[in-house]
Amino acid sequence: MVDQNTHTDAEHGSRDAERIEALERATFEYFRRMADGETGLVRDSTREGAPATIAGSGFALACYAVAAERGYIDRAEAKQYALKALRFLYRAEQSISRNATGYRGFFYHFLDPRTGRRAGRSELSTIDSGIAFAGALVAAAYFNGASDEEREIRDLADALYCRADWSWALAPDGALTHGWRPGRGFLPYGWCGYNEALFLYILALGSPTHAVPAESYTRWTSTYSWKRIYDQEFLYAGPLFIHQLSHVWIDFRGVQDAFMRSKGSDYFENSRRATYVQREYARRNPRGFDGYNESSWGITASDGPGPARLELGGKRRTFYAYRARGVPYGADDGTLSPWSVAASLPFTPEIVLPTLRRLDTERPEVTGEFGYKCSYNPTFPPSADMPTPASGGWVSQGYYAIDQGPVVLMIENYRSGLIWRLLRGCAYVTDGLKRAGFTGGWLDERVAAHACG
């Protein structure tokens, strides 16, 4: 007799594997289609006239490695995509000019996709540049062959990373700044409190040319907030993407800095707990939004149906446009982001996979040509100028590069650990981790192996 539960589990497993394979492949296509043919820069979104984004271009560099590994494109084509972008970024103007591509080795947040010039009045962004450097280092680690093209990829990636003047981007209080604008100077914000800049500090500490002092990392962790929410003790941040972005690049399983050693945890476990907090918040649904439950969650930085204020069911609701949403303290306007669920796969596959199954069954309208659309809001009433989903509510019509990248890369980390494995072998990353005080796990094994070698 066949055990019915075993049969069901096996069937789910096979379909889940097919589901995430299809999602990874479709999501990667964004980077093929949105890369400019001249510069290799990737557009920020599918919206008409969208500029390129340096972060999206960085995600693309890593995604080309995944696509080559999985056979979505052949290795020769992947190399050409990577080379086009790396050559452009290395040769593009770095100066104080308001129309340059960057300055001091960093890049403007938004760029003209065809010329690479600064778009609008965007800032020189440390975090978005950091994503570009991380993507370049992934490409360098993956394309490790002896051909002239693969050597050039490695040389260009190395040069781009080593050119960044991290010490210049350090504020007097020791924090890395968010960015800089020509004629106005540094933005009045530093990377403080637990946020997506964990990997940024590691890159800044690991630089062989312009490293920041270890004290800047200690100062950063001193601004952390450890909380107990829904019986989960963890390093708090509200938006889900904060608990994902650094893990796109670095394998934090079993490695700890001084803060995490003091808590008997690590950043991977922390993200696992934060993901469970997201689900529990949706289950409890304290604000009474439509569609929230234990298999319908994912609150993060995303597009939204606002700005708008509406009276719905006797309640005054405020809806936002693009905003960093979080739990349990807000902002929350009923907007859910399927991509943020998929990007949690490495932490909690046991709750992510059932959520994706339900999403695909009950909300097919959130899936399109490039995988999951940015977000949907079951509470917001559909408007006359937008198609009404069969299941009601509002659905974003756009895709964003900064959503697409984590989906591809975190699915691949779940499936094979490819990105983690590549950057575990990057000396800049391991040096940054050691200077930040990380020890344990694979990092100690690597240090021991190096010493023996």
XYZ file of C-alpha atoms in Angstrom:
453
model
C 0.000 0.000 0.000
C 1.291 3.485 -0.876
C 1.486 5.879 2.050
C -0.824 8.715 0.990
C 1.060 11.370 2.961
C 4.387 10.310 1.484
C 2.871 10.354 -1.982
C 1.521 13.875 -1.394
C 4.847 15.135 -0.075
C 6.691 13.683 -3.050
C 4.193 15.209 -5.440
C 4.507 18.590 -3.749
C 8.285 18.302 -3.857
C 8.339 17.651 -7.581
C 5.926 20.468 -8.334
C 7.760 22.866 -6.020
C 11.028 22.134 -7.805
C 9.365 22.832 -11.152
C 7.773 25.986 -9.751
C 10.981 27.561 -8.512
C 12.894 26.500 -11.641
C 10.278 28.231 -13.793
C 10.270 31.286 -11.510
C 14.058 31.605 -11.561
C 14.199 31.313 -15.351
C 11.359 33.780 -15.988
C 12.735 36.298 -13.477
C 16.187 36.153 -15.056
C 14.695 37.159 -18.410
C 14.165 40.644 -16.993
C 17.917 41.198 -17.055
C 18.262 39.992 -20.633
C 15.468 42.193 -21.886
C 16.168 45.298 -19.801
C 19.944 45.497 -20.455
C 20.918 48.276 -22.854
C 22.631 47.055 -25.993
C 25.320 49.764 -25.850
C 26.209 50.121 -22.168
C 24.927 46.891 -20.657
C 23.186 48.938 -17.946
C 19.883 47.522 -16.726
C 16.726 49.584 -16.477
C 15.286 50.195 -13.038
C 11.830 48.977 -13.992
C 9.550 48.104 -16.874
C 7.842 51.491 -16.660
C 8.007 53.611 -19.800
C 11.118 55.803 -19.855
C 12.636 54.265 -16.705
C 16.324 55.086 -16.162
C 18.968 52.464 -15.581
C 19.970 51.642 -12.045
C 23.456 50.778 -10.840
C 22.005 48.281 -8.349
C 20.026 46.501 -11.054
C 23.148 46.359 -13.188
C 25.016 44.783 -10.282
C 22.339 42.178 -9.735
C 22.509 41.411 -13.438
C 26.239 40.634 -13.262
C 25.565 37.930 -10.686
C 22.463 36.679 -12.492
C 24.484 36.071 -15.660
C 26.544 33.570 -13.689
C 23.383 31.805 -12.520
C 21.957 31.778 -16.043
C 25.142 30.266 -17.458
C 25.275 27.664 -14.687
C 21.641 26.671 -15.246
C 21.818 26.768 -19.032
C 19.302 29.594 -19.444
C 21.916 31.126 -21.738
C 25.239 29.658 -22.797
C 28.476 30.675 -21.118
C 29.703 32.626 -24.150
C 26.575 34.801 -24.173
C 26.740 35.324 -20.409
C 30.354 36.476 -20.734
C 29.395 39.034 -23.346
C 26.646 40.496 -21.171
C 29.033 40.755 -18.226
C 31.882 42.197 -20.273
C 29.703 44.875 -21.852
C 28.578 46.188 -18.467
C 31.980 45.893 -16.776
C 33.825 47.605 -19.623
C 31.364 50.453 -19.608
C 31.462 50.957 -15.848
C 35.241 50.903 -15.757
C 35.649 53.372 -18.633
C 32.771 55.707 -17.738
C 33.560 59.180 -16.461
C 34.411 59.419 -12.778
C 34.592 63.109 -11.900
C 32.965 65.907 -9.961
C 30.893 66.799 -13.021
C 27.146 66.750 -12.410
C 26.731 64.606 -15.526
C 29.412 62.010 -14.833
C 28.614 58.344 -14.204
C 30.281 58.382 -10.826
C 32.893 59.847 -8.508
C 35.535 58.413 -6.192
C 34.828 54.968 -7.574
C 31.124 55.030 -6.646
C 28.192 55.394 -9.035
C 25.017 57.406 -9.205
C 21.857 55.600 -8.219
C 20.121 56.250 -11.544
C 21.810 56.529 -14.931
C 20.765 57.149 -18.501
C 20.680 53.611 -19.929
C 22.167 54.603 -23.281
C 24.868 57.104 -22.210
C 25.447 56.074 -18.607
C 25.314 59.692 -17.491
C 23.732 60.607 -14.161
C 19.942 60.621 -14.472
C 18.088 63.567 -13.010
C 19.387 64.704 -9.627
C 20.047 61.249 -8.261
C 22.592 60.740 -5.521
C 25.926 58.966 -5.630
C 24.746 55.903 -3.721
C 26.978 53.778 -1.511
C 24.500 50.907 -1.114
C 23.593 50.723 -4.793
C 27.263 50.915 -5.761
C 27.920 48.155 -3.237
C 25.448 45.918 -5.066
C 27.325 46.639 -8.296
C 30.646 45.695 -6.680
C 29.194 42.514 -5.173
C 27.752 41.502 -8.544
C 31.076 42.178 -10.207
C 32.897 40.011 -7.650
C 30.429 37.176 -8.279
C 31.088 37.425 -12.024
C 34.832 37.426 -11.387
C 34.596 34.317 -9.226
C 32.377 32.468 -11.679
C 34.225 33.273 -14.897
C 37.478 31.714 -13.760
C 38.687 30.290 -17.060
C 41.937 30.954 -18.898
C 40.443 32.736 -21.924
C 41.234 36.386 -22.533
C 37.596 37.343 -22.006
C 37.294 35.628 -18.646
C 40.597 37.123 -17.484
C 39.277 40.531 -18.517
C 36.108 40.019 -16.473
C 38.227 39.272 -13.416
C 40.555 42.227 -14.018
C 37.714 44.693 -14.537
C 35.768 43.489 -11.496
C 38.873 43.739 -9.337
C 39.670 47.228 -10.613
C 36.126 48.489 -10.023
C 36.024 47.228 -6.455
C 39.509 48.421 -5.547
C 38.836 51.898 -7.000
C 36.011 52.660 -4.571
C 37.195 55.136 -1.923
C 35.363 53.814 1.115
C 37.334 55.980 3.512
C 36.063 59.092 1.677
C 32.472 57.873 2.191
C 32.932 57.581 5.965
C 31.202 60.255 8.061
C 32.985 61.941 10.989
C 30.986 59.776 13.417
C 32.379 56.618 11.804
C 29.273 55.542 9.859
C 29.251 54.941 6.125
C 27.164 57.640 4.497
C 24.156 56.927 2.323
C 25.501 59.034 -0.509
C 26.694 62.315 -1.962
C 25.522 64.944 -4.454
C 27.758 67.278 -6.489
C 27.617 70.839 -5.207
C 25.802 69.757 -2.038
C 28.075 67.194 -0.433
C 27.157 64.144 1.604
C 23.592 63.234 2.426
C 22.710 63.811 6.100
C 22.178 60.088 6.728
C 24.526 57.336 7.807
C 24.090 53.566 7.758
C 23.058 53.104 11.390
C 20.734 50.604 13.034
C 20.336 47.132 11.609
C 19.567 47.409 7.922
C 20.585 46.163 4.489
C 24.101 47.622 4.814
C 25.608 44.579 6.549
C 27.256 43.428 3.311
C 28.265 47.033 2.544
C 30.352 47.256 5.720
C 31.959 43.912 4.879
C 32.971 45.205 1.431
C 34.247 48.464 2.933
C 36.318 46.596 5.532
C 37.751 44.159 2.977
C 39.092 46.731 0.532
C 42.866 46.379 -0.040
C 43.099 50.036 -1.096
C 40.618 52.229 0.826
C 39.331 50.166 3.752
C 37.403 51.702 6.620
C 38.617 50.983 10.170
C 37.157 48.111 12.166
C 35.804 50.668 14.631
C 33.221 51.779 12.059
C 31.679 48.302 12.157
C 31.666 48.236 15.954
C 29.964 51.610 15.957
C 27.349 50.314 13.530
C 26.466 47.253 15.621
C 26.200 49.475 18.704
C 23.068 50.990 17.150
C 21.276 47.629 16.837
C 17.889 46.936 18.428
C 17.230 43.404 19.736
C 13.539 42.696 20.267
C 11.120 39.953 21.259
C 8.105 39.828 18.946
C 5.592 36.975 18.745
C 7.877 34.786 20.888
C 10.800 35.352 18.491
C 13.928 37.079 19.784
C 15.841 38.693 16.960
C 17.722 41.704 15.649
C 14.861 43.876 14.545
C 14.152 45.443 11.181
C 10.624 45.814 9.844
C 10.873 45.384 6.041
C 11.587 41.848 4.879
C 14.165 42.883 2.277
C 16.523 44.062 5.024
C 16.727 40.472 6.242
C 17.533 39.248 2.731
C 19.834 41.629 0.848
C 23.149 40.861 2.540
C 22.365 37.136 2.392
C 22.104 37.346 -1.378
C 25.884 37.650 -1.363
C 27.348 36.250 1.846
C 26.822 32.915 3.576
C 26.202 33.873 7.197
C 25.337 30.356 8.336
C 27.401 29.513 11.403
C 29.613 32.619 11.315
C 29.215 35.239 14.028
C 30.409 38.706 14.881
C 30.694 39.878 18.488
C 27.056 40.968 18.615
C 25.694 37.647 17.389
C 28.060 35.684 19.636
C 26.605 37.586 22.576
C 23.109 36.480 21.516
C 23.992 32.878 20.680
C 22.713 33.396 17.146
C 23.886 34.341 13.659
C 22.507 36.549 10.890
C 21.059 33.607 8.959
C 19.112 32.407 11.998
C 18.078 36.002 12.575
C 16.548 36.196 9.106
C 14.791 32.876 9.672
C 13.131 34.283 12.794
C 12.243 37.542 11.046
C 10.500 35.565 8.306
C 8.405 33.723 10.882
C 7.497 37.085 12.450
C 6.226 38.194 9.034
C 3.992 35.145 8.747
C 2.689 35.463 12.295
C 1.891 39.145 11.750
C -0.120 38.257 8.638
C -1.903 35.472 10.532
C -2.901 37.843 13.331
C -3.655 40.657 10.866
C -3.973 43.369 13.538
C -5.013 46.071 11.060
C -7.685 43.928 9.433
C -6.514 43.969 5.814
C -8.068 41.704 3.214
C -6.130 38.631 2.123
C -3.702 38.367 5.047
C -3.246 34.918 6.586
C -0.525 32.425 7.458
C -0.044 31.546 3.793
C -0.347 35.115 2.502
C 2.409 37.414 3.701
C 5.480 39.345 2.512
C 5.688 42.982 3.617
C 8.700 44.930 2.420
C 9.842 47.874 0.288
C 7.548 47.840 -2.719
C 5.314 49.608 -5.171
C 1.840 50.363 -3.881
C -1.590 51.580 -4.986
C -1.346 55.048 -3.436
C -1.033 57.725 -2.525
C -4.652 57.641 -1.495
C -6.960 57.931 1.513
C -10.171 56.000 1.320
C -13.109 55.113 3.552
C -13.482 51.323 3.311
C -15.802 49.236 5.455
C -16.135 52.012 7.994
C -12.348 52.442 8.327
C -10.202 55.306 7.090
C -7.349 53.721 5.137
C -4.123 55.335 3.978
C -2.402 53.762 0.975
C 1.144 54.493 -0.158
C 2.999 54.469 -3.450
C 6.538 53.038 -3.406
C 7.534 52.763 0.242
C 9.470 50.632 2.702
C 6.727 48.703 4.489
C 7.417 46.614 7.580
C 6.002 44.677 10.517
C 4.725 44.809 13.126
C 5.035 48.575 13.544
C 4.385 49.679 9.941
C 4.165 51.188 7.522
C 1.534 48.689 6.401
C -1.276 49.452 3.987
C -2.285 45.939 2.957
C 0.326 45.610 0.212
C 2.026 42.209 -0.173
C 5.098 41.425 -2.267
C 5.399 37.898 -3.691
C 9.045 38.414 -4.647
C 9.967 38.961 -0.997
C 8.432 35.603 -0.105
C 10.449 33.838 -2.817
C 13.637 35.572 -1.641
C 13.152 34.002 1.808
C 13.487 30.474 0.428
C 16.938 29.762 1.916
C 15.744 30.673 5.424
C 12.317 29.030 5.674
C 11.432 26.779 2.728
C 8.886 25.027 4.944
C 6.663 28.131 4.977
C 7.748 29.756 1.699
C 6.883 26.842 -0.588
C 3.279 26.451 0.675
C 2.835 30.220 0.323
C 4.031 30.144 -3.287
C 1.699 27.214 -4.026
C -1.261 29.149 -2.673
C -0.222 32.300 -4.514
C 0.001 30.526 -7.850
C -3.385 28.874 -7.310
C -5.374 31.771 -5.872
C -3.619 34.805 -7.360
C -2.452 33.884 -10.873
C -2.703 37.549 -11.900
C 0.431 38.418 -9.903
C 2.572 36.302 -12.251
C 3.610 37.616 -15.652
C 6.353 37.382 -18.233
C 9.158 38.129 -15.733
C 7.866 36.086 -12.831
C 6.125 37.737 -9.894
C 4.990 41.309 -10.290
C 6.205 43.683 -7.627
C 3.178 43.648 -5.329
C -0.560 43.369 -4.883
C -3.108 44.762 -2.449
C -6.364 42.821 -1.902
C -7.819 45.646 0.210
C -7.475 48.459 -2.331
C -10.475 48.702 -4.694
C -9.629 48.300 -8.391
C -9.897 51.445 -10.495
C -11.565 51.999 -13.843
C -8.238 52.510 -15.624
C -6.741 49.225 -14.425
C -7.774 45.644 -15.207
C -9.671 44.093 -12.305
C -8.036 40.884 -11.048
C -10.374 37.920 -10.817
C -9.642 37.727 -7.102
C -10.138 41.472 -6.576
C -7.937 44.272 -5.334
C -4.968 46.021 -6.942
C -1.928 44.502 -8.677
C 1.249 46.355 -9.603
C 1.775 46.403 -13.342
C 5.539 46.875 -13.137
C 8.669 44.884 -12.428
C 11.682 46.347 -10.606
C 15.297 45.262 -11.017
C 15.918 45.426 -7.271
C 13.121 42.880 -6.741
C 14.110 40.624 -9.626
C 17.746 40.216 -8.592
C 17.145 38.822 -5.099
C 14.593 36.343 -6.464
C 17.049 34.813 -8.943
C 20.002 34.812 -6.572
C 18.215 33.603 -3.447
C 16.454 30.845 -5.352
C 19.863 29.749 -6.571
C 21.336 29.941 -3.093
C 18.485 27.713 -1.943
C 18.971 25.281 -4.817
C 22.755 25.058 -4.939
C 24.409 27.724 -2.760
C 26.170 29.028 -5.895
C 26.543 32.702 -4.948
C 27.534 31.876 -1.381
C 30.090 29.365 -2.597
C 31.609 31.802 -5.081
C 32.028 34.612 -2.551
C 33.297 32.284 0.189
C 36.306 32.024 -2.093
C 36.703 35.800 -2.498
C 39.567 37.129 -0.366
C 38.003 40.592 -0.166
C 34.873 39.171 1.435
C 36.689 36.882 3.852
C 39.063 39.714 4.814
C 36.078 41.999 5.435
C 34.393 39.396 7.620
C 37.548 38.830 9.657
C 38.115 42.568 10.146
C 34.530 42.855 11.357
C 35.296 40.185 13.956
C 33.447 37.262 12.395
C 34.568 33.783 13.368
C 33.262 30.237 13.186
C 31.855 27.842 10.623
C 33.134 27.918 7.078
C 35.182 31.061 7.752
C 37.415 29.324 10.308
C 37.725 26.338 7.985
C 38.842 28.599 5.164
C 41.359 30.429 7.372
C 42.767 27.087 8.573
C 42.990 25.732 5.034
C 44.803 28.890 3.909
C 47.258 28.622 6.790
C 47.967 24.990 5.936
C 48.397 25.823 2.270
